Coordinates of N, CA and C in Angstrom, one line a residue:
M1 N 9.3 67.0 -93.4 CA 10.1 66.0 -92.9 C 11.5 67.0 -92.5
A2 N 11.8 67.4 -90.8 CA 13.0 68.0 -90.3 C 13.9 67.3 -90.5
G3 N 15.3 67.8 -90.5 CA 16.6 67.2 -90.0 C 17.3 67.8 -90.7
R4 N 18.7 67.0 -90.4 CA 19.6 67.2 -91.3 C 19.5 66.7 -92.7
R5 N 20.3 67.4 -94.1 CA 20.3 66.6 -94.7 C 21.6 66.8 -95.9
Y6 N 21.5 64.9 -96.4 CA 23.0 65.1 -97.1 C 22.8 64.4 -98.5
S7 N 23.9 64.5 -99.0 CA 23.4 63.9 -100.2 C 25.0 63.2 -100.7
C8 N 25.5 61.7 -101.9 CA 26.3 61.4 -101.5 C 26.3 60.3 -103.2
T9 N 27.1 60.7 -103.7 CA 27.0 59.8 -105.0 C 28.5 59.3 -105.8
D10 N 28.4 58.2 -106.5 CA 29.3 57.2 -106.5 C 28.6 56.4 -107.7
T11 N 29.9 56.0 -108.6 CA 30.2 55.1 -110.3 C 30.8 53.8 -109.7
T12 N 30.4 53.2 -110.5 CA 31.2 51.4 -110.2 C 31.6 50.9 -112.2
A13 N 31.6 50.1 -112.6 CA 31.7 49.5 -113.5 C 30.2 48.5 -113.3
L14 N 29.9 48.3 -114.7 CA 28.7 47.1 -114.3 C 29.4 46.8 -115.3
D15 N 29.0 45.2 -114.6 CA 29.7 43.4 -115.6 C 28.7 42.6 -115.3
S16 N 28.9 41.2 -116.0 CA 28.1 40.1 -115.3 C 27.2 40.0 -114.1
T17 N 28.3 40.2 -112.8 CA 27.5 39.9 -111.7 C 27.1 41.6 -111.2
A18 N 25.9 41.6 -110.0 CA 25.7 42.4 -109.4 C 26.8 43.6 -108.6
D19 N 27.0 44.4 -109.0 CA 28.2 45.2 -108.0 C 27.1 46.6 -107.7
T20 N 28.0 47.3 -106.5 CA 27.0 48.0 -105.8 C 28.0 49.2 -105.9
A21 N 27.2 50.4 -106.0 CA 28.1 51.2 -106.4 C 27.9 52.7 -105.0
L22 N 26.9 52.0 -103.9 CA 26.9 52.9 -104.0 C 26.3 52.3 -102.0
N23 N 26.2 52.8 -101.1 CA 25.7 51.9 -99.6 C 26.6 53.2 -98.8
I24 N 25.1 53.7 -98.2 CA 25.4 54.2 -97.7 C 25.0 53.7 -95.8
V25 N 25.4 53.6 -94.9 CA 25.6 53.0 -93.5 C 25.4 53.6 -91.9
S26 N 24.9 52.7 -91.1 CA 25.3 54.0 -89.7 C 26.4 54.1 -89.4
N27 N 27.1 54.3 -89.0 CA 28.6 54.2 -88.7 C 28.5 53.8 -87.0
A28 N 29.5 52.6 -87.1 CA 29.5 52.0 -85.4 C 29.6 52.4 -84.1
S29 N 29.7 53.7 -83.9 CA 30.5 54.6 -83.2 C 29.2 55.3 -83.2
T30 N 28.4 56.4 -83.9 CA 26.9 56.7 -83.9 C 26.1 56.5 -84.6
T31 N 25.3 55.6 -83.9 CA 24.5 55.0 -84.8 C 22.9 55.2 -85.1
H32 N 22.6 55.4 -85.8 CA 21.5 56.5 -86.2 C 20.7 56.4 -87.6
R33 N 19.4 56.7 -87.2 CA 18.3 56.0 -88.5 C 19.1 57.2 -89.7
M34 N 17.5 56.7 -90.7 CA 18.2 57.9 -92.3 C 16.9 57.4 -93.1
W35 N 16.4 58.6 -93.6 CA 15.0 58.5 -93.8 C 15.5 58.7 -95.7
F36 N 16.1 57.9 -96.5 CA 15.9 58.2 -97.9 C 15.0 58.7 -98.4
Y37 N 15.3 59.7 -99.3 CA 13.8 60.3 -100.1 C 14.3 60.8 -101.3
D38 N 15.2 60.3 -101.8 CA 15.4 61.2 -103.4 C 16.5 60.2 -103.6
L39 N 16.6 59.4 -104.5 CA 17.5 58.5 -105.0 C 17.5 58.6 -106.8
L40 N 18.8 58.7 -107.7 CA 18.7 58.2 -109.0 C 19.8 57.7 -109.5
F41 N 19.6 57.6 -110.6 CA 20.3 56.3 -111.5 C 20.1 56.6 -112.3
S42 N 21.7 56.2 -113.3 CA 22.1 56.5 -115.2 C 23.5 56.2 -114.9
N43 N 23.5 55.7 -116.3 CA 24.5 55.0 -116.6 C 25.5 55.8 -117.7
G44 N 27.3 55.6 -117.5 CA 27.6 56.7 -118.3 C 28.2 55.9 -119.8
G45 N 29.1 56.8 -120.2 CA 29.8 56.1 -121.6 C 28.8 55.8 -122.3
T46 N 29.3 55.1 -123.4 CA 28.9 55.6 -125.2 C 27.5 55.1 -124.9
P47 N 26.0 56.0 -125.3 CA 24.7 55.5 -125.2 C 24.8 54.2 -126.5
A48 N 23.9 53.3 -125.6 CA 23.4 52.0 -126.3 C 21.6 51.4 -125.8
D49 N 21.0 50.8 -126.5 CA 19.4 50.4 -125.6 C 19.9 49.5 -125.7
L50 N 20.8 49.4 -124.2 CA 20.7 47.7 -123.4 C 19.6 48.6 -122.3
T51 N 19.4 47.2 -121.7 CA 18.8 47.4 -120.3 C 19.5 47.1 -119.1
S52 N 19.6 47.2 -117.7 CA 19.8 46.8 -116.4 C 19.5 46.8 -115.5
T53 N 19.1 45.6 -114.5 CA 18.6 45.7 -113.5 C 19.3 46.2 -112.4
I54 N 18.2 47.2 -111.7 CA 18.7 47.9 -110.4 C 18.0 47.2 -109.3
T55 N 18.5 47.2 -108.4 CA 18.1 47.1 -107.4 C 18.4 47.6 -106.1
V56 N 17.7 48.3 -105.0 CA 17.8 49.1 -103.9 C 17.7 47.9 -103.2
G57 N 18.1 47.8 -101.6 CA 17.7 46.9 -100.6 C 19.2 47.7 -99.6
R58 N 17.9 47.3 -98.1 CA 18.5 47.2 -97.1 C 19.8 46.7 -96.8
T59 N 20.9 47.3 -96.4 CA 22.2 46.1 -96.2 C 22.6 45.9 -95.0
T60 N 23.4 45.0 -94.7 CA 23.7 44.6 -93.1 C 25.3 45.0 -92.9
D61 N 26.0 45.2 -93.5 CA 27.7 45.8 -93.1 C 27.9 46.6 -94.2
A62 N 28.7 47.2 -94.7 CA 29.5 48.1 -95.0 C 30.1 47.9 -96.3
G63 N 30.1 46.5 -96.6 CA 31.5 46.0 -97.4 C 33.0 46.8 -97.5
T64 N 33.7 46.8 -98.9 CA 35.3 47.2 -99.0 C 34.7 48.2 -100.1
G65 N 35.0 48.9 -100.4 CA 35.3 50.1 -101.3 C 35.8 51.3 -100.9
D66 N 35.6 52.5 -101.8 CA 36.2 53.8 -101.9 C 35.4 54.7 -100.7
T67 N 35.5 56.2 -100.3 CA 35.0 56.6 -99.4 C 34.4 57.8 -100.6
P68 N 33.5 57.7 -100.8 CA 32.7 58.8 -101.4 C 32.6 59.9 -100.3
T69 N 32.4 61.3 -101.1 CA 32.3 62.5 -100.6 C 30.5 62.8 -100.2
I70 N 30.3 62.8 -98.7 CA 29.2 63.1 -98.6 C 28.4 64.9 -98.5
E71 N 28.0 65.1 -98.6 CA 27.8 66.7 -99.1 C 26.5 67.2 -98.6
T72 N 26.9 68.0 -97.3 CA 25.7 68.9 -96.5 C 25.3 69.2 -97.0
L73 N 23.6 69.5 -97.3 CA 23.5 70.1 -98.5 C 22.5 71.8 -97.4
D74 N 22.4 71.9 -96.1 CA 22.7 72.9 -95.9 C 24.0 73.5 -95.1
P75 N 24.6 74.4 -95.7 CA 26.1 74.4 -94.8 C 26.0 74.5 -93.2
A76 N 24.8 74.7 -92.9 CA 24.9 75.0 -91.0 C 24.9 73.7 -90.2
D77 N 24.8 72.9 -91.3 CA 24.4 71.4 -90.7 C 26.2 71.1 -90.2
R78 N 25.7 70.0 -89.0 CA 27.2 69.2 -88.8 C 27.0 68.4 -89.7
A79 N 28.6 67.3 -89.9 CA 29.2 66.5 -90.7 C 27.7 65.7 -90.9
S80 N 27.7 64.4 -91.9 CA 27.1 63.2 -92.0 C 27.1 62.5 -90.5
L81 N 26.6 61.3 -90.1 CA 26.4 60.5 -89.6 C 27.0 58.9 -90.3
A82 N 26.8 59.4 -91.3 CA 26.8 58.0 -92.1 C 28.3 57.7 -92.2
T83 N 28.5 56.3 -93.1 CA 29.6 55.8 -93.6 C 29.2 55.6 -95.1
P84 N 30.2 56.2 -95.8 CA 29.7 56.1 -97.3 C 30.5 55.0 -97.6
K85 N 30.6 54.0 -98.8 CA 31.3 53.2 -99.6 C 30.8 53.2 -100.8
G86 N 32.0 53.4 -101.9 CA 31.0 53.7 -103.1 C 32.2 52.4 -103.9
N87 N 32.2 51.8 -105.4 CA 32.4 51.3 -106.6 C 33.2 50.0 -105.4
L88 N 32.3 49.1 -104.8 CA 32.8 48.1 -103.6 C 33.8 46.7 -104.9
S89 N 34.4 46.5 -104.1 CA 35.5 45.4 -104.4 C 34.7 44.0 -103.9
S90 N 34.7 44.3 -102.1 CA 33.5 43.6 -101.6 C 32.5 43.7 -101.5
E91 N 31.1 42.7 -101.6 CA 30.3 43.9 -101.6 C 29.8 43.5 -100.0
C92 N 28.2 44.4 -100.0 CA 27.9 44.3 -98.9 C 26.9 43.4 -99.3
T93 N 26.7 42.8 -97.4 CA 25.2 41.9 -97.0 C 23.7 42.7 -97.9
Y94 N 23.4 42.0 -98.8 CA 21.7 42.7 -98.7 C 20.4 42.0 -97.9
G95 N 19.5 42.8 -97.4 CA 18.6 42.1 -96.9 C 17.4 42.5 -97.8
D96 N 16.5 43.1 -97.0 CA 15.2 43.3 -98.2 C 15.4 44.1 -99.1
T97 N 15.2 43.7 -100.6 CA 14.8 44.3 -101.5 C 13.4 45.4 -101.1
V98 N 13.6 46.8 -101.6 CA 12.8 47.6 -101.8 C 12.2 48.7 -102.9
L99 N 13.4 48.5 -103.9 CA 12.9 48.8 -104.7 C 13.6 47.7 -106.2
E100 N 13.1 47.5 -107.3 CA 14.0 47.0 -108.3 C 13.1 47.0 -109.6
F101 N 13.4 47.6 -110.7 CA 13.1 48.0 -111.9 C 14.7 47.7 -112.8
D102 N 14.2 47.9 -114.4 CA 15.2 47.2 -115.6 C 15.3 48.7 -116.0
L103 N 16.3 49.5 -116.2 CA 16.6 50.6 -116.9 C 17.1 50.6 -118.0
N104 N 16.9 51.2 -119.2 CA 17.6 51.7 -120.6 C 18.7 52.3 -120.4
H105 N 20.0 52.2 -120.3 CA 21.1 52.8 -120.7 C 21.1 54.2 -121.2
R106 N 20.0 54.8 -121.8 CA 19.9 56.1 -122.5 C 19.4 56.9 -121.3
A107 N 19.0 55.9 -120.6 CA 17.1 57.0 -119.5 C 18.4 57.4 -118.1
V108 N 18.1 58.0 -117.3 CA 18.5 58.7 -116.2 C 16.9 58.6 -115.4
L109 N 17.1 57.8 -114.0 CA 15.7 57.6 -113.0 C 15.8 58.5 -112.2
R110 N 15.2 58.7 -111.9 CA 14.9 59.5 -110.4 C 13.5 59.3 -109.3
W111 N 13.8 58.5 -109.0 CA 12.8 57.4 -107.8 C 12.4 58.8 -106.2
V112 N 11.4 59.4 -106.2 CA 11.2 60.4 -104.9 C 10.1 60.1 -104.1
A113 N 10.3 59.5 -103.4 CA 9.4 59.1 -101.7 C 8.7 60.0 -101.9
P114 N 6.9 59.7 -101.9 CA 5.4 59.8 -101.7 C 6.1 60.5 -100.2
P115 N 4.8 61.7 -99.5 CA 5.4 62.0 -98.4 C 5.0 61.2 -97.0
G116 N 6.0 60.5 -96.2 CA 5.5 59.3 -95.3 C 6.1 58.2 -96.3
G117 N 6.6 58.1 -97.0 CA 7.5 56.6 -97.6 C 8.6 56.8 -97.9
E118 N 9.1 57.4 -97.1 CA 11.1 57.3 -97.5 C 11.2 56.1 -97.3
I119 N 12.8 55.6 -97.4 CA 13.1 54.6 -96.9 C 14.0 54.7 -95.8
V120 N 13.4 53.8 -95.3 CA 13.6 54.3 -93.2 C 14.9 52.8 -93.2
T121 N 15.9 53.7 -92.5 CA 16.9 52.6 -91.8 C 17.0 52.2 -90.2
P122 N 17.2 51.1 -89.7 CA 17.2 51.2 -88.4 C 18.7 52.1 -87.5
A123 N 17.9 52.2 -86.2 CA 19.6 52.5 -85.6 C 20.3 51.6 -85.3
T124 N 21.7 50.6 -86.0 CA 21.9 49.8 -85.7 C 23.2 49.9 -86.8
A125 N 24.3 49.4 -85.9 CA 26.2 50.1 -86.7 C 26.0 49.0 -87.6
N126 N 26.1 49.5 -89.3 CA 26.3 48.8 -90.4 C 25.3 49.1 -90.9
N127 N 24.2 49.3 -90.6 CA 22.4 49.0 -91.2 C 22.7 50.2 -92.2
G128 N 22.2 49.7 -93.5 CA 21.8 51.6 -94.7 C 21.4 51.0 -95.6
L129 N 21.3 51.4 -96.7 CA 20.8 50.7 -98.0 C 21.8 51.5 -99.2
G130 N 21.3 50.0 -100.2 CA 22.9 50.4 -100.9 C 21.8 50.0 -102.4
G131 N 22.4 50.7 -103.5 CA 22.3 50.7 -105.1 C 23.5 49.5 -105.5
K132 N 22.4 48.7 -106.4 CA 23.8 47.7 -107.3 C 22.8 47.5 -108.5
S133 N 23.5 47.2 -109.4 CA 22.8 47.3 -110.8 C 23.9 45.3 -111.7
S134 N 23.1 45.0 -112.5 CA 23.5 44.2 -113.2 C 23.0 44.0 -114.7
H135 N 24.4 43.5 -115.1 CA 24.4 43.6 -116.9 C 24.8 42.2 -117.5
A136 N 23.9 41.3 -118.7 CA 24.9 40.0 -118.9 C 25.8 40.0 -120.0
T137 N 25.8 41.3 -121.1 CA 26.6 41.0 -121.4 C 27.8 42.8 -122.1
Q138 N 26.7 43.6 -121.2 CA 27.5 45.2 -121.4 C 28.3 45.5 -120.7
R139 N 29.4 45.9 -120.9 CA 30.4 46.3 -119.3 C 30.5 48.0 -119.7
T140 N 29.7 48.4 -118.7 CA 29.6 50.1 -118.9 C 29.9 50.8 -117.7
E141 N 30.0 52.0 -116.9 CA 29.6 52.9 -116.2 C 28.4 53.3 -115.2
Y142 N 28.2 52.7 -114.5 CA 26.7 53.8 -113.6 C 26.5 54.2 -112.6
R143 N 25.4 54.6 -112.7 CA 26.1 56.5 -111.2 C 24.6 55.9 -110.1
V144 N 25.1 55.7 -109.0 CA 23.8 56.4 -108.4 C 23.8 57.3 -107.1
T145 N 23.1 58.1 -107.1 CA 23.0 58.9 -105.9 C 21.7 58.9 -105.1
M146 N 22.5 59.4 -104.0 CA 21.0 59.2 -102.7 C 20.9 60.3 -102.1
F147 N 19.6 61.3 -101.7 CA 19.6 61.7 -100.1 C 19.2 61.6 -99.6
W148 N 19.4 61.6 -98.2 CA 18.5 61.6 -96.9 C 18.4 62.3 -95.6
V149 N 18.2 62.2 -95.0 CA 17.4 62.8 -93.8 C 18.5 62.3 -93.0
E150 N 19.1 62.6 -91.6 CA 19.4 62.4 -90.4 C 18.7 62.8 -89.3

């Protein structure tokens, strides 16, 4: 797949409600499609044999949170047109769930799209992909990293 490649990572506190660690959306002034091809999920802090539910879904707004740095994987490419939001204090709106699984807090999971199986977002303002997690009793930190092509 040809195109400009980017990555972004952020961390958020995990508690009893589903909290989004990272949301990447098409910005309002330069709408564009994105193809997400690699996602990483991990849990920081003290290792424990606990399990959290991870949900990756399409989003229709950015939510409110910090603005993590988007890394350009090829230094010759222009800056990304996407808008990242991380460690959300006001959740984004989720639509379709594209991935959902349980992850042990001692584990790291890497999801890699098969050829032609990338998660594609529409070229609509503030539409994108978000990653969130929840656990009923454990408060810890979790991290989401996303790689995509524009």
